[in-house]
GROMACS .gro file of C-alpha atoms in nm:
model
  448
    1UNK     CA    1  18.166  14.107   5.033
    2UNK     CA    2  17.844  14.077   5.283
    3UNK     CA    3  17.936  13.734   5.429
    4UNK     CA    4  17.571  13.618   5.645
    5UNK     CA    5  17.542  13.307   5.888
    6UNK     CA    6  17.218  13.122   5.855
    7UNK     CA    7  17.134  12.928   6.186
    8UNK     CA    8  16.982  12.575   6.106
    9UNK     CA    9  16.977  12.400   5.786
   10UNK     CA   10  16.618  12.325   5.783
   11UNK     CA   11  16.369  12.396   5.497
   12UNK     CA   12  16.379  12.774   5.637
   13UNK     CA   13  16.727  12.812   5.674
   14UNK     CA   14  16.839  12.677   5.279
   15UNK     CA   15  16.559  12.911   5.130
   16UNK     CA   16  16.673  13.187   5.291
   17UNK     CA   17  17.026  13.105   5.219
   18UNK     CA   18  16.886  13.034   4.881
   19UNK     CA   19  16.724  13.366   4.857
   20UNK     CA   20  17.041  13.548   4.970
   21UNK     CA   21  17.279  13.405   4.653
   22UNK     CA   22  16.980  13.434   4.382
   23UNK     CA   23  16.928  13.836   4.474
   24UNK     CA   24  17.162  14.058   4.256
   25UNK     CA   25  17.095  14.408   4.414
   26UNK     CA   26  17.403  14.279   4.656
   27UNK     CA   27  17.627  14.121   4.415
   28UNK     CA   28  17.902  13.937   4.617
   29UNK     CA   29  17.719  13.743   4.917
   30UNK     CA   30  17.891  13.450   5.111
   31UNK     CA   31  17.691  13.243   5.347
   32UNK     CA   32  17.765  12.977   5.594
   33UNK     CA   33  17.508  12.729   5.730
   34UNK     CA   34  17.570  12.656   6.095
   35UNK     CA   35  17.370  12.348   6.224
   36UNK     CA   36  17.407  12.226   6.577
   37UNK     CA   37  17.351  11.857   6.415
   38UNK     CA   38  17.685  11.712   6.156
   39UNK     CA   39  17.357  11.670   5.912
   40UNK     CA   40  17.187  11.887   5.661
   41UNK     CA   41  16.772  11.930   5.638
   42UNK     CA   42  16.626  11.941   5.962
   43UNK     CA   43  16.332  11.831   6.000
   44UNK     CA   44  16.320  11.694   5.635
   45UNK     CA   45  16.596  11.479   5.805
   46UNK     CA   46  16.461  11.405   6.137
   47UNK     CA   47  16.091  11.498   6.163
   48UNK     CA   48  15.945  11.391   5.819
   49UNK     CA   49  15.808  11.070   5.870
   50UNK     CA   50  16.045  10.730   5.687
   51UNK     CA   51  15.733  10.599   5.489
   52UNK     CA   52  15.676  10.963   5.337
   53UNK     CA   53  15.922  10.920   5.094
   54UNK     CA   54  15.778  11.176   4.804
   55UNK     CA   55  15.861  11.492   5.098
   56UNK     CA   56  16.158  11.322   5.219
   57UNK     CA   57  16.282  11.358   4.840
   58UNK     CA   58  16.301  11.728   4.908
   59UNK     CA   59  16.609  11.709   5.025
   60UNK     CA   60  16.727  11.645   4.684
   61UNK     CA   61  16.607  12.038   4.616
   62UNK     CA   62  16.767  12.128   4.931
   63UNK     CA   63  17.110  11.943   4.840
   64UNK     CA   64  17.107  12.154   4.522
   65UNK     CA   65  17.164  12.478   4.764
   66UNK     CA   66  17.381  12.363   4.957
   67UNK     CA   67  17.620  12.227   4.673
   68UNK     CA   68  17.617  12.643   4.548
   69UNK     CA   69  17.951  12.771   4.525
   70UNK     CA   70  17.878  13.050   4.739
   71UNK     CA   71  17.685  12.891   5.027
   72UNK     CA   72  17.887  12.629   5.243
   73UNK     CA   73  17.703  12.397   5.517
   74UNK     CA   74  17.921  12.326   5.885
   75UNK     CA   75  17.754  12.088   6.060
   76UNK     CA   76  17.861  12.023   6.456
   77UNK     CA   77  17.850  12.403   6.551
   78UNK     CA   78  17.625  12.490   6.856
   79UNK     CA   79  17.478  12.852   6.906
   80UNK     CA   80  17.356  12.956   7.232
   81UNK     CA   81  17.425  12.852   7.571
   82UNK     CA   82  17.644  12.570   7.483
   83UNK     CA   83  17.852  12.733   7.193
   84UNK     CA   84  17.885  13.023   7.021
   85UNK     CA   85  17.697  13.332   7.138
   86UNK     CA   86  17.477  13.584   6.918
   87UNK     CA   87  17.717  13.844   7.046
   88UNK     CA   88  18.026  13.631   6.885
   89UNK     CA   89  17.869  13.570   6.579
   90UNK     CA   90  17.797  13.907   6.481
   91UNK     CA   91  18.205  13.953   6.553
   92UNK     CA   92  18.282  13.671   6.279
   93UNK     CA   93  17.965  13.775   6.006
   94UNK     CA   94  17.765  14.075   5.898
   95UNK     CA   95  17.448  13.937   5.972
   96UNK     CA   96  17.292  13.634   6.070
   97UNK     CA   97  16.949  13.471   6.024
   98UNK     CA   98  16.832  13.240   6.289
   99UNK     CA   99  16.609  12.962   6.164
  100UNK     CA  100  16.594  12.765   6.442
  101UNK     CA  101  16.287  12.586   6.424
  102UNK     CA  102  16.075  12.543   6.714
  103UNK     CA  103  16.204  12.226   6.905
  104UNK     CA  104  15.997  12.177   7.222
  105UNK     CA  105  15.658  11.972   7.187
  106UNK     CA  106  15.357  12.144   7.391
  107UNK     CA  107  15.232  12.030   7.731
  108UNK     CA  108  14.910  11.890   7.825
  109UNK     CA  109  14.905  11.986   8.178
  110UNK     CA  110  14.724  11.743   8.295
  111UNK     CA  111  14.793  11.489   8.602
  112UNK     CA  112  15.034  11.186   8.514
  113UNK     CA  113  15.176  11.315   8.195
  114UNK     CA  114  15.533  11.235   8.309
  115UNK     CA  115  15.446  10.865   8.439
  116UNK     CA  116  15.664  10.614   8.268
  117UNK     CA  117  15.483  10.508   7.929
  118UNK     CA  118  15.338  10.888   7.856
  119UNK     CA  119  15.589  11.012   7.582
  120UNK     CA  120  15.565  11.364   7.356
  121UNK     CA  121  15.515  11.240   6.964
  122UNK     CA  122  15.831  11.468   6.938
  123UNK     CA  123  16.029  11.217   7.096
  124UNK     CA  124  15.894  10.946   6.929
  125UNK     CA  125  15.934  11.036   6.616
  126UNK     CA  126  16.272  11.163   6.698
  127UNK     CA  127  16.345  10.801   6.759
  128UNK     CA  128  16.217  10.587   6.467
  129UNK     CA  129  16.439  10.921   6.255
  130UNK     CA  130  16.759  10.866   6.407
  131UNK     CA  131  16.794  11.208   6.553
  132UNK     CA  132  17.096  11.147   6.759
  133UNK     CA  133  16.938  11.304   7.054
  134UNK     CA  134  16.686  11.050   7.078
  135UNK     CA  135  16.546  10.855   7.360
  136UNK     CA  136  16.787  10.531   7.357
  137UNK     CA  137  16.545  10.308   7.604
  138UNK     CA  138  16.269  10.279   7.341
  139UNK     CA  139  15.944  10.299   7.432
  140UNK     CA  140  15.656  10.022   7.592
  141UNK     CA  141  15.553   9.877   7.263
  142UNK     CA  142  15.509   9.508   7.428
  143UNK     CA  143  15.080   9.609   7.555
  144UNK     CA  144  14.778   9.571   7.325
  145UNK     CA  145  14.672   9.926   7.392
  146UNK     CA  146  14.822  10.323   7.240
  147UNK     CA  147  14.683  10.601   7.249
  148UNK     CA  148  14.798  10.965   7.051
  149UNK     CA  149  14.625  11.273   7.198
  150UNK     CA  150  14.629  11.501   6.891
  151UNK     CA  151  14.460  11.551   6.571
  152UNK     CA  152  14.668  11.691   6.356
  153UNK     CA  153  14.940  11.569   6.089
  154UNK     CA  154  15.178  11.471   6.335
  155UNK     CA  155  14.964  11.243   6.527
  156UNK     CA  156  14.862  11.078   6.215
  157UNK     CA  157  15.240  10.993   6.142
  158UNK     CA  158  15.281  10.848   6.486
  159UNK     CA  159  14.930  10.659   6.448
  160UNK     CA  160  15.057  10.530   6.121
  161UNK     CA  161  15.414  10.447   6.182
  162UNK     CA  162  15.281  10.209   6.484
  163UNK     CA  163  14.993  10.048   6.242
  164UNK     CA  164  15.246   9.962   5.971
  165UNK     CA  165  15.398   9.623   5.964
  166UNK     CA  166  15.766   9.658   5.958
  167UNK     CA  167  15.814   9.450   5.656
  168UNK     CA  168  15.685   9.796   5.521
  169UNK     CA  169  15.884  10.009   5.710
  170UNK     CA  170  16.211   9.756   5.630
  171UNK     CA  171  16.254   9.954   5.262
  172UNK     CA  172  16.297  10.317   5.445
  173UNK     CA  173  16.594  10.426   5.631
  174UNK     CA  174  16.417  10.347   6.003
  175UNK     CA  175  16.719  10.251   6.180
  176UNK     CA  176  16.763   9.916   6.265
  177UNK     CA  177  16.687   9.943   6.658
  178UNK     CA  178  16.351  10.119   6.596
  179UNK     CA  179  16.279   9.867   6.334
  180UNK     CA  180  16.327   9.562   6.571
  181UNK     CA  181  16.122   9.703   6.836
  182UNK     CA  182  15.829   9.839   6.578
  183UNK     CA  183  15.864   9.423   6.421
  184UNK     CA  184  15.796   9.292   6.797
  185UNK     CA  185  15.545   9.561   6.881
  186UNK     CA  186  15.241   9.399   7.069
  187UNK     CA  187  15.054   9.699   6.969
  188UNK     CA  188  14.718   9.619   6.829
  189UNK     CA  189  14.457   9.910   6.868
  190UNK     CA  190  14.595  10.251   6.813
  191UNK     CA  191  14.362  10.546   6.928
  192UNK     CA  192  14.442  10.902   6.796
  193UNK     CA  193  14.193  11.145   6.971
  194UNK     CA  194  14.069  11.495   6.965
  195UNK     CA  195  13.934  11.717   7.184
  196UNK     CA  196  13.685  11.910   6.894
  197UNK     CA  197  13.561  11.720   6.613
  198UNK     CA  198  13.656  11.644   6.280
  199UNK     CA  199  13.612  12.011   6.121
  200UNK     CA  200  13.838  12.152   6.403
  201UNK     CA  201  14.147  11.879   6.299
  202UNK     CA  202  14.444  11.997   6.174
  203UNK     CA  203  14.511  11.678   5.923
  204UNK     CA  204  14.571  11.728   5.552
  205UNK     CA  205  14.336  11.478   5.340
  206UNK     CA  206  14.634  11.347   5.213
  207UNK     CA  207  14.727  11.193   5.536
  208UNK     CA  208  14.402  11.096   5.619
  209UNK     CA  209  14.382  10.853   5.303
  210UNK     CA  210  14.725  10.718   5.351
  211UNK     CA  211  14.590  10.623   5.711
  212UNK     CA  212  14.300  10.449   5.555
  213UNK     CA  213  14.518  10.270   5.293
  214UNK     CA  214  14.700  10.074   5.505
  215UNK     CA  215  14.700   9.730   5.433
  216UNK     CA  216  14.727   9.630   5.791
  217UNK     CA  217  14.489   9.815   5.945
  218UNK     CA  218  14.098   9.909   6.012
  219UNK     CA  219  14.050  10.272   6.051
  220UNK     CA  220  13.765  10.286   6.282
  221UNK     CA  221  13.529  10.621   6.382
  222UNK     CA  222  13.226  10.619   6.629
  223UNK     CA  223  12.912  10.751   6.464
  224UNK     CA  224  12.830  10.943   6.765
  225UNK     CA  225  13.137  11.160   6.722
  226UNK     CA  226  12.989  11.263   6.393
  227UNK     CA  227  12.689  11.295   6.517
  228UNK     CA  228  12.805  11.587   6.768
  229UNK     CA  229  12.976  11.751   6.428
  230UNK     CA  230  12.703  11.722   6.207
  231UNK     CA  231  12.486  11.908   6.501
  232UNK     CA  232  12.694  12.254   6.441
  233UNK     CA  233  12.831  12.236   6.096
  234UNK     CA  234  12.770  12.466   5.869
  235UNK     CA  235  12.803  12.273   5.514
  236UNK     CA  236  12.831  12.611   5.314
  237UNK     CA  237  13.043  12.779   5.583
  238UNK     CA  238  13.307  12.494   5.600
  239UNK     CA  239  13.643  12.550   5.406
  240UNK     CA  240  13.671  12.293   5.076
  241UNK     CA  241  13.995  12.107   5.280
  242UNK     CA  242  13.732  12.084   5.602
  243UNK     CA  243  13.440  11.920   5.363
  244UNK     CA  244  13.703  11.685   5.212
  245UNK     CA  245  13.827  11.595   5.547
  246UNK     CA  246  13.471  11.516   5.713
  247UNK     CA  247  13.371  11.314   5.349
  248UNK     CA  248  13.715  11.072   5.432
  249UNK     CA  249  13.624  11.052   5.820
  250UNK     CA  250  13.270  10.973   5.724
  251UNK     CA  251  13.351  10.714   5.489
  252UNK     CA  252  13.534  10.542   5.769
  253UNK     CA  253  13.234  10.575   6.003
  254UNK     CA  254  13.036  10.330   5.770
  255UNK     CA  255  13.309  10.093   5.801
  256UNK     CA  256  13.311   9.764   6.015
  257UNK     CA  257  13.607   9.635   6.135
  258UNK     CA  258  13.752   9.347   5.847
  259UNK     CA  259  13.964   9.110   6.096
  260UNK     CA  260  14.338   9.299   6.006
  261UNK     CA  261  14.617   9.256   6.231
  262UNK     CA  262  14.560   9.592   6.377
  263UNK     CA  263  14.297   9.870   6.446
  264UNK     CA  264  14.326  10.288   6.452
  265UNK     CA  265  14.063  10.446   6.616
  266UNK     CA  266  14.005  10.804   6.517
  267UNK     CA  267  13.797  10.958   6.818
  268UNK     CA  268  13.686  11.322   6.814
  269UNK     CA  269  13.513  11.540   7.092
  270UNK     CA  270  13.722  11.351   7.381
  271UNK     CA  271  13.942  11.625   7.608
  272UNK     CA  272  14.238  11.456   7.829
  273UNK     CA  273  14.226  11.516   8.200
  274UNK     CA  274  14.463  11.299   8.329
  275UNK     CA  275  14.745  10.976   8.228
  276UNK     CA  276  14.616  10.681   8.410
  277UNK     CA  277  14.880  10.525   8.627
  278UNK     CA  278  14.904  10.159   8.731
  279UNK     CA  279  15.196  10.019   8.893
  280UNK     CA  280  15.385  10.332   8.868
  281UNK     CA  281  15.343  10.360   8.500
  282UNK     CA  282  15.113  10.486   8.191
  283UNK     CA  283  14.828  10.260   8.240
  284UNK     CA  284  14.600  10.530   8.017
  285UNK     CA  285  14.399  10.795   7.971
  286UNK     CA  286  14.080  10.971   8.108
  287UNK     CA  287  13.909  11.200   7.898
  288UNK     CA  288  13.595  11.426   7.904
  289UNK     CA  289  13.359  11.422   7.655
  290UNK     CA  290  13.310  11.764   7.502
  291UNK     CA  291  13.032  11.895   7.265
  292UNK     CA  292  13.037  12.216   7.065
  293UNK     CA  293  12.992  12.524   7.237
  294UNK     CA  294  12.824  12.884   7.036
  295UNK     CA  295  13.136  13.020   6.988
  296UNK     CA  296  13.295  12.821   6.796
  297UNK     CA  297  13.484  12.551   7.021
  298UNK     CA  298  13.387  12.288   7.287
  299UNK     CA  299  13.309  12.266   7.625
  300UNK     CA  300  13.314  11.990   7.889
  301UNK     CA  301  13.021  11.797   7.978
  302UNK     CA  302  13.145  11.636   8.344
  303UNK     CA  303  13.126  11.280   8.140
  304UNK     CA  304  13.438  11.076   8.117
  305UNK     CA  305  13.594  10.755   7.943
  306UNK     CA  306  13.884  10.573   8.022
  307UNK     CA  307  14.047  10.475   7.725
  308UNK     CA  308  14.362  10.159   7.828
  309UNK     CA  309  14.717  10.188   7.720
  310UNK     CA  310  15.058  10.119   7.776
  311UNK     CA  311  15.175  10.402   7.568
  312UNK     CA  312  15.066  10.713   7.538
  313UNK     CA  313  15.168  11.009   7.307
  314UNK     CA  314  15.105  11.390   7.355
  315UNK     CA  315  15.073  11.533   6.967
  316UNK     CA  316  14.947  11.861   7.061
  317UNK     CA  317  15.231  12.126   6.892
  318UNK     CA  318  15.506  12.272   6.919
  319UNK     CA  319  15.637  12.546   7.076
  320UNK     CA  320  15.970  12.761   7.047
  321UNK     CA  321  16.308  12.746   7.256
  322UNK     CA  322  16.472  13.062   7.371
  323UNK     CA  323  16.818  13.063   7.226
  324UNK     CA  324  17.043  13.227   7.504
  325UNK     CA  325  17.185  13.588   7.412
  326UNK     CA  326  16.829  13.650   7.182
  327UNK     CA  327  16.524  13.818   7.298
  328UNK     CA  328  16.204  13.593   7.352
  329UNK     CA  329  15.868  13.662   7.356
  330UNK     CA  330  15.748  13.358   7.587
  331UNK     CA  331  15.386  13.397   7.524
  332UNK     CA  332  15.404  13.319   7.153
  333UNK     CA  333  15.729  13.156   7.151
  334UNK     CA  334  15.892  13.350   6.903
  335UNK     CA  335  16.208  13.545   6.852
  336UNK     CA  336  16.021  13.927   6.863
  337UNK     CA  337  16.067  14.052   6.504
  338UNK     CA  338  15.931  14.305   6.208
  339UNK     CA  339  15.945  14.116   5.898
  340UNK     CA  340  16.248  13.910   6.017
  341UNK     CA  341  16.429  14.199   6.150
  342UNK     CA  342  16.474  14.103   6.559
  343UNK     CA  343  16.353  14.294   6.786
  344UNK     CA  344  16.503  14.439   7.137
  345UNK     CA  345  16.352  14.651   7.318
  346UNK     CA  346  16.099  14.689   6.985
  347UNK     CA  347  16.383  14.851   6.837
  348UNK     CA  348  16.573  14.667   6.545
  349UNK     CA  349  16.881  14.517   6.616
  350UNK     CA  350  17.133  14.572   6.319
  351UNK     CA  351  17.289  14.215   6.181
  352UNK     CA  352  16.998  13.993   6.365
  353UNK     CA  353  16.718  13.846   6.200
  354UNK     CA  354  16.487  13.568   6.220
  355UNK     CA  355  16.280  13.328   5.956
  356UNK     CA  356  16.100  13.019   5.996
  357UNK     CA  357  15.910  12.861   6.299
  358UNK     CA  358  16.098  13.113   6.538
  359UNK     CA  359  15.986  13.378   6.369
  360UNK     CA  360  15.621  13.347   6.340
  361UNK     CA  361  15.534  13.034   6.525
  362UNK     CA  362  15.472  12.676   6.406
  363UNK     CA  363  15.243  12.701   6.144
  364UNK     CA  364  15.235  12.647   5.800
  365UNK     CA  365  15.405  12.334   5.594
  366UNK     CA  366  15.737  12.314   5.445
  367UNK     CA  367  15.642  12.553   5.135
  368UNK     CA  368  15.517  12.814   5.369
  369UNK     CA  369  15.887  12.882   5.501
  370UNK     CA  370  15.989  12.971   5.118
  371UNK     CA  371  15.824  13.304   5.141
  372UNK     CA  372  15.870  13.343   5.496
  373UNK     CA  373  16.256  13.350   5.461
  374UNK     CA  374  16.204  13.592   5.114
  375UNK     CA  375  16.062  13.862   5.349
  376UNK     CA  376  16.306  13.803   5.583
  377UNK     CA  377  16.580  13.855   5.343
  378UNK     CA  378  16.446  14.133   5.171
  379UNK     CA  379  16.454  14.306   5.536
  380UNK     CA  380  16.830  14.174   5.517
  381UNK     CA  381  16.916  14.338   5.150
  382UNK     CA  382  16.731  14.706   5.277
  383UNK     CA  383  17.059  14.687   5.555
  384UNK     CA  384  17.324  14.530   5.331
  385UNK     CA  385  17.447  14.861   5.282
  386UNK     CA  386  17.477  14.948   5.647
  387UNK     CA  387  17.604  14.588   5.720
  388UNK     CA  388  17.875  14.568   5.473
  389UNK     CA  389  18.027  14.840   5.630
  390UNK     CA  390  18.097  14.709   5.988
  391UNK     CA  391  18.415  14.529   6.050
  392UNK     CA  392  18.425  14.174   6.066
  393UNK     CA  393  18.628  13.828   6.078
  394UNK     CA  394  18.818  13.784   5.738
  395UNK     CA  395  18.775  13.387   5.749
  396UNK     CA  396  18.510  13.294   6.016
  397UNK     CA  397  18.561  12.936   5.961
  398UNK     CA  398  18.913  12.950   6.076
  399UNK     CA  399  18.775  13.168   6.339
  400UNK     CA  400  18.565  12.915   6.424
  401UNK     CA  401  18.830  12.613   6.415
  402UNK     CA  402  19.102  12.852   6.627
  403UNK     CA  403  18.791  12.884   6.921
  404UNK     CA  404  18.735  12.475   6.922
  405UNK     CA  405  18.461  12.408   6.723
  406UNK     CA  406  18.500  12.106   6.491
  407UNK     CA  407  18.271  12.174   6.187
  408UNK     CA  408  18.168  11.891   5.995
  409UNK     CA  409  18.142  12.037   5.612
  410UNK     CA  410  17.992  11.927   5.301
  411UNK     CA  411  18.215  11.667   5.261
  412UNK     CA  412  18.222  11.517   5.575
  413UNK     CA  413  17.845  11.498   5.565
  414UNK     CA  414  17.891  11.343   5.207
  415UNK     CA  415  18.162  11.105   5.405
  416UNK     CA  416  17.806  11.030   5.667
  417UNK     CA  417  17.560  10.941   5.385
  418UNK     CA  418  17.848  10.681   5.229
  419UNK     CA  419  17.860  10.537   5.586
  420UNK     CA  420  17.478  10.489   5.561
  421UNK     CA  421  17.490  10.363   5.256
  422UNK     CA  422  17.713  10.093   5.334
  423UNK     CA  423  17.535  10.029   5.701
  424UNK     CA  424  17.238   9.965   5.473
  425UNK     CA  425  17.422   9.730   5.244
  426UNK     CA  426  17.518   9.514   5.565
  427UNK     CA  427  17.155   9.504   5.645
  428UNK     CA  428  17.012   9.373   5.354
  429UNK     CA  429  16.858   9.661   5.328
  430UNK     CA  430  16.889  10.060   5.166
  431UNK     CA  431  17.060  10.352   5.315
  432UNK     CA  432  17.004  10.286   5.739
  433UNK     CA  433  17.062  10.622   5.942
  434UNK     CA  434  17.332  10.602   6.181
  435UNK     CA  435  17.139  10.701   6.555
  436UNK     CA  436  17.408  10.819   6.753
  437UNK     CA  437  17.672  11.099   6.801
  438UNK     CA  438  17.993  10.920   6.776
  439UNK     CA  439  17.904  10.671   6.521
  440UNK     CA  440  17.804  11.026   6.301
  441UNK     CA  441  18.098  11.206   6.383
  442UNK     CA  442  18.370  10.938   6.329
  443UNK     CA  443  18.153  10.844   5.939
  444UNK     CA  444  18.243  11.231   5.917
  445UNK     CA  445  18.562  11.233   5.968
  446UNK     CA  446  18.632  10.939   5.687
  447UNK     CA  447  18.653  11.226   5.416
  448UNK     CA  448  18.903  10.997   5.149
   0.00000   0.00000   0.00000
């Protein structure tokens, strides 16, 4: 028997445990999920926006996995620092594949980014999803005035989430705190900006037309920003996605504003240089205007605008977090690897691999992580033989229980959606994610 832990029960981590039970060149493979959080799915869970509803659905795929006989999910188990080190777990399993995402949001670097009122979309969104990490103060939702530096899918999400009316947001599983703050949100102009222009975005179409559906809502574009991106563009050199993309932005550009509740401002060719501070808080942002450069990206032009706002969201990326015990390479934040296998001292280290985010950076959607962890396993099965053969823990999960650890299995996460369930019922309302530690570990621990 090759028995393999799979670190994080995100998108990456159930494909590749996925991967591992559908192979038949090793016939008898047992795999535990370990997940820091009691829940399953990641950032399906906790990073796919509550309104998206057709991705969120994946987890219904995912679930399938996880129900296999051979693959068993235990939630509430910490690796790293704070828990159980790469060193132990190689005592308790043959090999172990870390999908561990990359967690920390990138840095603008600019003066005033930590004032009270400047936020990472990471935590934001963390917030109206439940994770029970989350920022519990809120955020400054009472001003007229946001602004979302970032032009890619994430910042549309945010963008969107604080357009909607929560009467529309009251049908998703938004838990009930975020949803009482998002109802008395003073918010009216929302303004998601970019430092290149429309061809250099990293939205999907998809989400660009969702943003312009909303019912309460003018999606607004200066026609000087497209003017800048019409002076460079190519037509016959941009990509089909790019063309659809600047078609949707340009439709918007011919808009004028209809008299809705609220207004999104989609600004391009603006760089941040520093978070405004008045009274010793976010007051917002001054940015450079840029124009495009020969080489393919922007450059400043010493001209600036101040653009108001109470709140003010970085949506610039991601980046990885070291896990303590594993090698790091800090300048791409990655686990160092060779097709999943990890790498220390560029050497492979037998039992340790890597797949997902943490592997080769955060790029990609969900479907890119299916072949990602495939290559990562296949690295895996080339080893099984050598694996197999190394002594290890007959029953890790006793192992695990005898050390301290209090691992929340598929039932007791099957015990957490039933609690949601019901704390939806109460509410008047569907399923309503429980926010917090305890009140996820004690819905666990009602198994009966």
């Amino acid at each position: 028997m090759l028995r393999v832990a799979v670190v994080g029960s995100g998108p990456s981590g159930v494909y590749a445990a996925q991967a591992l039970v559908q192979q038949t060149a090793v016939p008898d493979v047992r795999v535990h999920i370990l997940d820091r959080l009691p829940c399953p799915y990641g950032l399906v869970r906790y990073g796919v926006a509550p309104d998206h509803e057709k991705i969120k659905s994946l987890q219904n795929n995912l679930r399938s996995v996880l129900e296999e006989e051979r693959i068993e999910f235990l939630g509430n188990v910490e690796v790293g620092a704070h828990g159980l080190a790469p060193a132990r777990l190689l005592e308790l399993y043959h090999a172990v594949v870390y999908c561990v995402g990359a967690a920390r949001d990138r840095r603008l670097g600019i003066p005033g980014e930590d004032l009270p009122g400047s936020h990472s979309a990471t935590d934001f969104v963390s917030w109206y999803s439940a994770h029970p990490d989350a920022l519990t103060g809120g955020f400054p939702l009472g001003g007229p005035s946001a602004v979302v530096i970032g032009v890619g899918n994430v910042a549309v999400d945010v963008a969107r989430i604080l357009a909607r009316g929560a009467d529309e947001l009251r049908p998703t599983d938004v838990p009930e705190p975020a949803l009482a703050a998002l109802a008395a949100s003073g918010v009216r102009d929302v303004h998601m900006v970019g430092r290149r222009g429309p061809s250099g975005a990293k939205f999907t179409t998809k989400e660009l037309r969702e943003l312009g559906a909303l019912p309460g809502a003018d999606v607004l574009v200066e026609p000087a920003d497209l003017a800048l991106e019409t002076a460079y563009a190519h037509p016959e050199e941009v990509p089909a996605v790019v063309r659809r993309n600047l078609l949707v932005v340009r439709e918007w550009a011919d808009r004028r504003p209809t008299g809705r509740a609220r207004r999104i401002h989609v600004r391009f060719f603006l760089r941040p240089v520093e978070v405004l501070e008045r009274g010793g808080r976010a007051a917002g942002v001054r940015f450079e205007r840029t124009v495009p450069d020969d080489r393919g990206g922007v450059r400043g032009t010493g001209t600036y605008e101040d653009i108001e706002a109470q709140l003010v969201l970085r949506a610039v990326g991601y980046r990885g977090v070291p896990t303590d015990g594993l090698p790091f390479d800090t300048d791409r934040g990655i686990v160092p690897n060779a097709a999943g296998r990890v790498l220390r001292d560029g050497m492979p280290s037998p039992g340790e691999y890597v797949a997902g985010w943490i592997k080769r950076g955060p790029t990609g959607v969900i479907g890119t992580n299916r072949p990602c962890a495939k290559e990562t396993v296949t690295s895996l099965l080339e080893d099984a033989a050598q694996l197999a053969a190394r002594p290890v823990a007959a029953d890790p999960l006793a192992e695990l229980r005898a050390s301290g650890h209090r691992p929340v299995a598929w039932p007791g996460w099957l015990s957490i959606e039933t609690a949601e369930e019901a704390l939806g019922r109460t509410l008047g309302r569907r399923s309503v994610k429980i926010a917090d530690w305890q009140g996820l570990l004690a819905a666990a621990e009602r198994t009966d």
